[in-house]
PDB file of C-alpha atoms in Angstrom:
ATOM      1  CA  ILE A  14      10.029   3.384  10.715  1.00 72.00           C
ATOM      2  CA  ASP A  15      14.009   2.958  12.970  1.00 75.00           C
ATOM      3  CA  SER A  16      15.800   2.209  10.163  1.00 79.00           C
ATOM      4  CA  GLU A  17      18.547   4.433   9.198  1.00 78.00           C
ATOM      5  CA  GLU A  18      17.192   5.272   5.709  1.00 78.00           C
ATOM      6  CA  VAL A  19      12.916   5.892   7.203  1.00 78.00           C
ATOM      7  CA  LYS A  20      14.006   7.694  10.937  1.00 75.00           C
ATOM      8  CA  ASP A  21      15.009  10.615   9.757  1.00 78.00           C
ATOM      9  CA  LYS A  22      12.693  10.918   6.498  1.00 81.00           C
ATOM     10  CA  ILE A  23       9.928  10.917   9.115  1.00 82.00           C
ATOM     11  CA  PRO A  24       8.632  13.953  10.826  1.00 85.00           C
ATOM     12  CA  ALA A  25       8.707  13.889  14.941  1.00 85.00           C
ATOM     13  CA  ASP A  26       4.985  13.724  15.540  1.00 89.00           C
ATOM     14  CA  ASP A  27       4.033  11.565  12.436  1.00 89.00           C
ATOM     15  CA  LYS A  28       6.544   9.165  13.477  1.00 88.00           C
ATOM     16  CA  GLU A  29       4.594   9.078  16.729  1.00 90.00           C
ATOM     17  CA  LYS A  30       1.641   8.838  15.588  1.00 92.00           C
ATOM     18  CA  LEU A  31       2.093   6.116  13.026  1.00 91.00           C
ATOM     19  CA  GLU A  32       3.988   3.838  16.044  1.00 91.00           C
ATOM     20  CA  LYS A  33       1.204   4.329  18.196  1.00 94.00           C
ATOM     21  CA  ALA A  34      -1.421   3.264  15.600  1.00 94.00           C
ATOM     22  CA  ILE A  35       0.863   0.344  14.756  1.00 93.00           C
ATOM     23  CA  GLU A  36       1.104  -0.986  18.583  1.00 95.00           C
ATOM     24  CA  GLU A  37      -2.661  -0.380  19.239  1.00 95.00           C
ATOM     25  CA  THR A  38      -3.096  -2.551  15.528  1.00 94.00           C
ATOM     26  CA  ILE A  39      -0.512  -5.536  17.305  1.00 94.00           C
ATOM     27  CA  SER A  40      -2.459  -5.002  20.777  1.00 95.00           C
ATOM     28  CA  TRP A  41      -5.591  -5.963  18.444  1.00 94.00           C
ATOM     29  CA  LEU A  42      -4.283  -8.335  16.689  1.00 94.00           C
ATOM     30  CA  ASP A  43      -2.747  -9.995  19.637  1.00 94.00           C
ATOM     31  CA  ALA A  44      -6.430  -9.767  21.415  1.00 95.00           C
ATOM     32  CA  ASN A  45      -8.553 -10.647  18.680  1.00 93.00           C
ATOM     33  CA  GLN A  46      -7.276 -14.017  16.791  1.00 91.00           C
ATOM     34  CA  THR A  47     -10.291 -14.705  16.645  1.00 93.00           C
ATOM     35  CA  ALA A  48     -12.086 -12.602  14.866  1.00 92.00           C
ATOM     36  CA  GLU A  49     -14.317 -12.386  11.391  1.00 94.00           C
ATOM     37  CA  LYS A  50     -12.219 -11.389   8.196  1.00 93.00           C
ATOM     38  CA  GLU A  51     -14.579  -7.870   7.893  1.00 95.00           C
ATOM     39  CA  GLU A  52     -12.926  -6.754  11.252  1.00 95.00           C
ATOM     40  CA  TYR A  53      -9.508  -7.672  10.597  1.00 94.00           C
ATOM     41  CA  GLU A  54     -10.113  -5.255   6.876  1.00 95.00           C
ATOM     42  CA  GLU A  55     -11.472  -2.856   9.132  1.00 95.00           C
ATOM     43  CA  LYS A  56      -8.243  -2.720  11.098  1.00 94.00           C
ATOM     44  CA  GLN A  57      -6.070  -2.788   8.324  1.00 94.00           C
ATOM     45  CA  LYS A  58      -7.854   0.236   6.593  1.00 95.00           C
ATOM     46  CA  ALA A  59      -7.714   2.374   9.688  1.00 94.00           C
ATOM     47  CA  LEU A  60      -3.923   1.338  10.393  1.00 94.00           C
ATOM     48  CA  GLU A  61      -3.867   2.540   6.155  1.00 94.00           C
ATOM     49  CA  ALA A  62      -5.175   5.062   7.151  1.00 94.00           C
ATOM     50  CA  VAL A  63      -2.420   6.377   9.213  1.00 93.00           C
ATOM     51  CA  ALA A  64       0.487   5.212   7.658  1.00 91.00           C
ATOM     52  CA  MET A  65      -0.030   6.009   3.989  1.00 92.00           C
ATOM     53  CA  PRO A  66      -0.363   9.274   3.903  1.00 91.00           C
ATOM     54  CA  ILE A  67       2.955   9.748   6.358  1.00 88.00           C
ATOM     55  CA  LEU A  68       4.391   7.064   3.885  1.00 85.00           C
ATOM     56  CA  GLN A  69       3.144   9.102   0.612  1.00 87.00           C
ATOM     57  CA  SER A  70       4.563  12.138   1.906  1.00 84.00           C
ATOM     58  CA  MET A  71       8.186  10.273   2.550  1.00 80.00           C
ATOM     59  CA  ALA A  72       8.441   8.904  -0.439  1.00 75.00           C
ATOM     60  CA  GLY A  73       7.524  12.433  -2.189  1.00 76.00           C
ATOM     61  CA  ALA A  74      10.187  14.012   0.008  1.00 69.00           C
ATOM     62  CA  ALA A  75      12.645  11.940  -1.136  1.00 65.00           C
ATOM     63  CA  GLY A  76      11.579  11.950  -4.846  1.00 62.00           C
ATOM     64  CA  ALA A  77      12.262  15.842  -4.167  1.00 56.00           C
ATOM     65  CA  GLY A  78      16.245  14.964  -4.157  1.00 52.00           C
ATOM     66  CA  GLY A  79      16.003  13.095  -7.608  1.00 48.00           C
ATOM     67  CA  MET A  80      16.502  14.530 -11.113  1.00 45.00           C
ATOM     68  CA  PRO A  81      16.749  18.439 -11.556  1.00 45.00           C
ATOM     69  CA  GLY A  82      13.891  19.170 -13.860  1.00 45.00           C
ATOM     70  CA  GLY A  83      12.802  15.917 -14.153  1.00 46.00           C
ATOM     71  CA  MET A  84      12.982  13.675 -16.803  1.00 45.00           C
ATOM     72  CA  PRO A  85      13.462  14.665 -20.363  1.00 47.00           C
ATOM     73  CA  GLY A  86      10.475  13.780 -22.376  1.00 47.00           C
ATOM     74  CA  ALA A  87       8.182  12.286 -19.516  1.00 46.00           C
ATOM     75  CA  GLY A  88       5.676  13.628 -20.559  1.00 47.00           C
ATOM     76  CA  GLY A  89       4.560  11.284 -23.004  1.00 46.00           C
ATOM     77  CA  MET A  90       5.342   9.788 -25.792  1.00 46.00           C
ATOM     78  CA  PRO A  91       4.712  11.744 -29.546  1.00 46.00           C
ATOM     79  CA  ASP A  92       3.127   9.791 -32.584  1.00 47.00           C
ATOM     80  CA  MET A  93       1.659   6.615 -30.166  1.00 46.00           C
ATOM     81  CA  GLY A  94      -2.360   7.187 -30.417  1.00 47.00           C
ATOM     82  CA  GLY A  95      -2.251   5.749 -27.042  1.00 47.00           C
ATOM     83  CA  ALA A  96      -1.904   2.448 -28.407  1.00 48.00           C
ATOM     84  CA  ALA A  97       1.274   0.168 -29.082  1.00 50.00           C
ATOM     85  CA  PRO A  98       1.465  -0.269 -33.020  1.00 49.00           C
ATOM     86  CA  GLY A  99       0.883  -4.238 -33.459  1.00 50.00           C
ATOM     87  CA  GLY A 100      -0.496  -5.417 -30.098  1.00 51.00           C
ATOM     88  CA  ALA A 101      -2.779  -7.335 -28.809  1.00 54.00           C
ATOM     89  CA  PRO A 102      -6.687  -6.265 -29.126  1.00 52.00           C
ATOM     90  CA  PRO A 103      -8.324  -5.878 -25.578  1.00 53.00           C
ATOM     91  CA  ALA A 104     -10.197  -9.025 -24.448  1.00 53.00           C
ATOM     92  CA  ASP A 105     -14.152  -8.558 -24.955  1.00 53.00           C
ATOM     93  CA  ASP A 106     -14.460 -10.516 -22.005  1.00 54.00           C
ATOM     94  CA  PRO A 107     -11.114 -11.074 -19.375  1.00 53.00           C
ATOM     95  CA  ALA A 108     -13.213 -14.254 -17.800  1.00 56.00           C
ATOM     96  CA  GLY A 109     -14.495 -15.789 -20.854  1.00 60.00           C
ATOM     97  CA  GLY A 110     -11.536 -17.584 -21.145  1.00 60.00           C
ATOM     98  CA  PRO A 111     -11.223 -21.529 -20.136  1.00 60.00           C
ATOM     99  CA  THR A 112     -11.697 -22.750 -16.761  1.00 61.00           C
ATOM    100  CA  ILE A 113     -10.031 -25.656 -14.439  1.00 61.00           C
ATOM    101  CA  GLU A 114     -12.515 -27.558 -15.748  1.00 63.00           C
ATOM    102  CA  GLU A 115     -11.896 -27.516 -19.189  1.00 55.00           C
ATOM    103  CA  ILE A 116      -8.309 -27.672 -19.490  1.00 56.00           C
ATOM    104  CA  ASP A 117      -8.454 -30.685 -17.221  1.00 50.00           C
TER     105      ASP A 117
END
């Protein structure tokens, strides 16, 4: 968040909020190296809850300077019928393939 490409794209209050959340998470990780998997996942989700909206707004702001009017024809491809012709049919059961025991 301090790199040249990023630092000017994040508002100061969001940057402060993100840095605080990162520091708190790092401190927690340093103090809880023997925590259970679920605790790590909770901390990850808490950090993501702070970081993702900031990163998404930053990405949205970066996309705003793209092609004016968007890309022509980006609304979908006509006459495709929702599937590529000649494509493989969807599998009935993706877990129905061979197992490691069958291959050995």
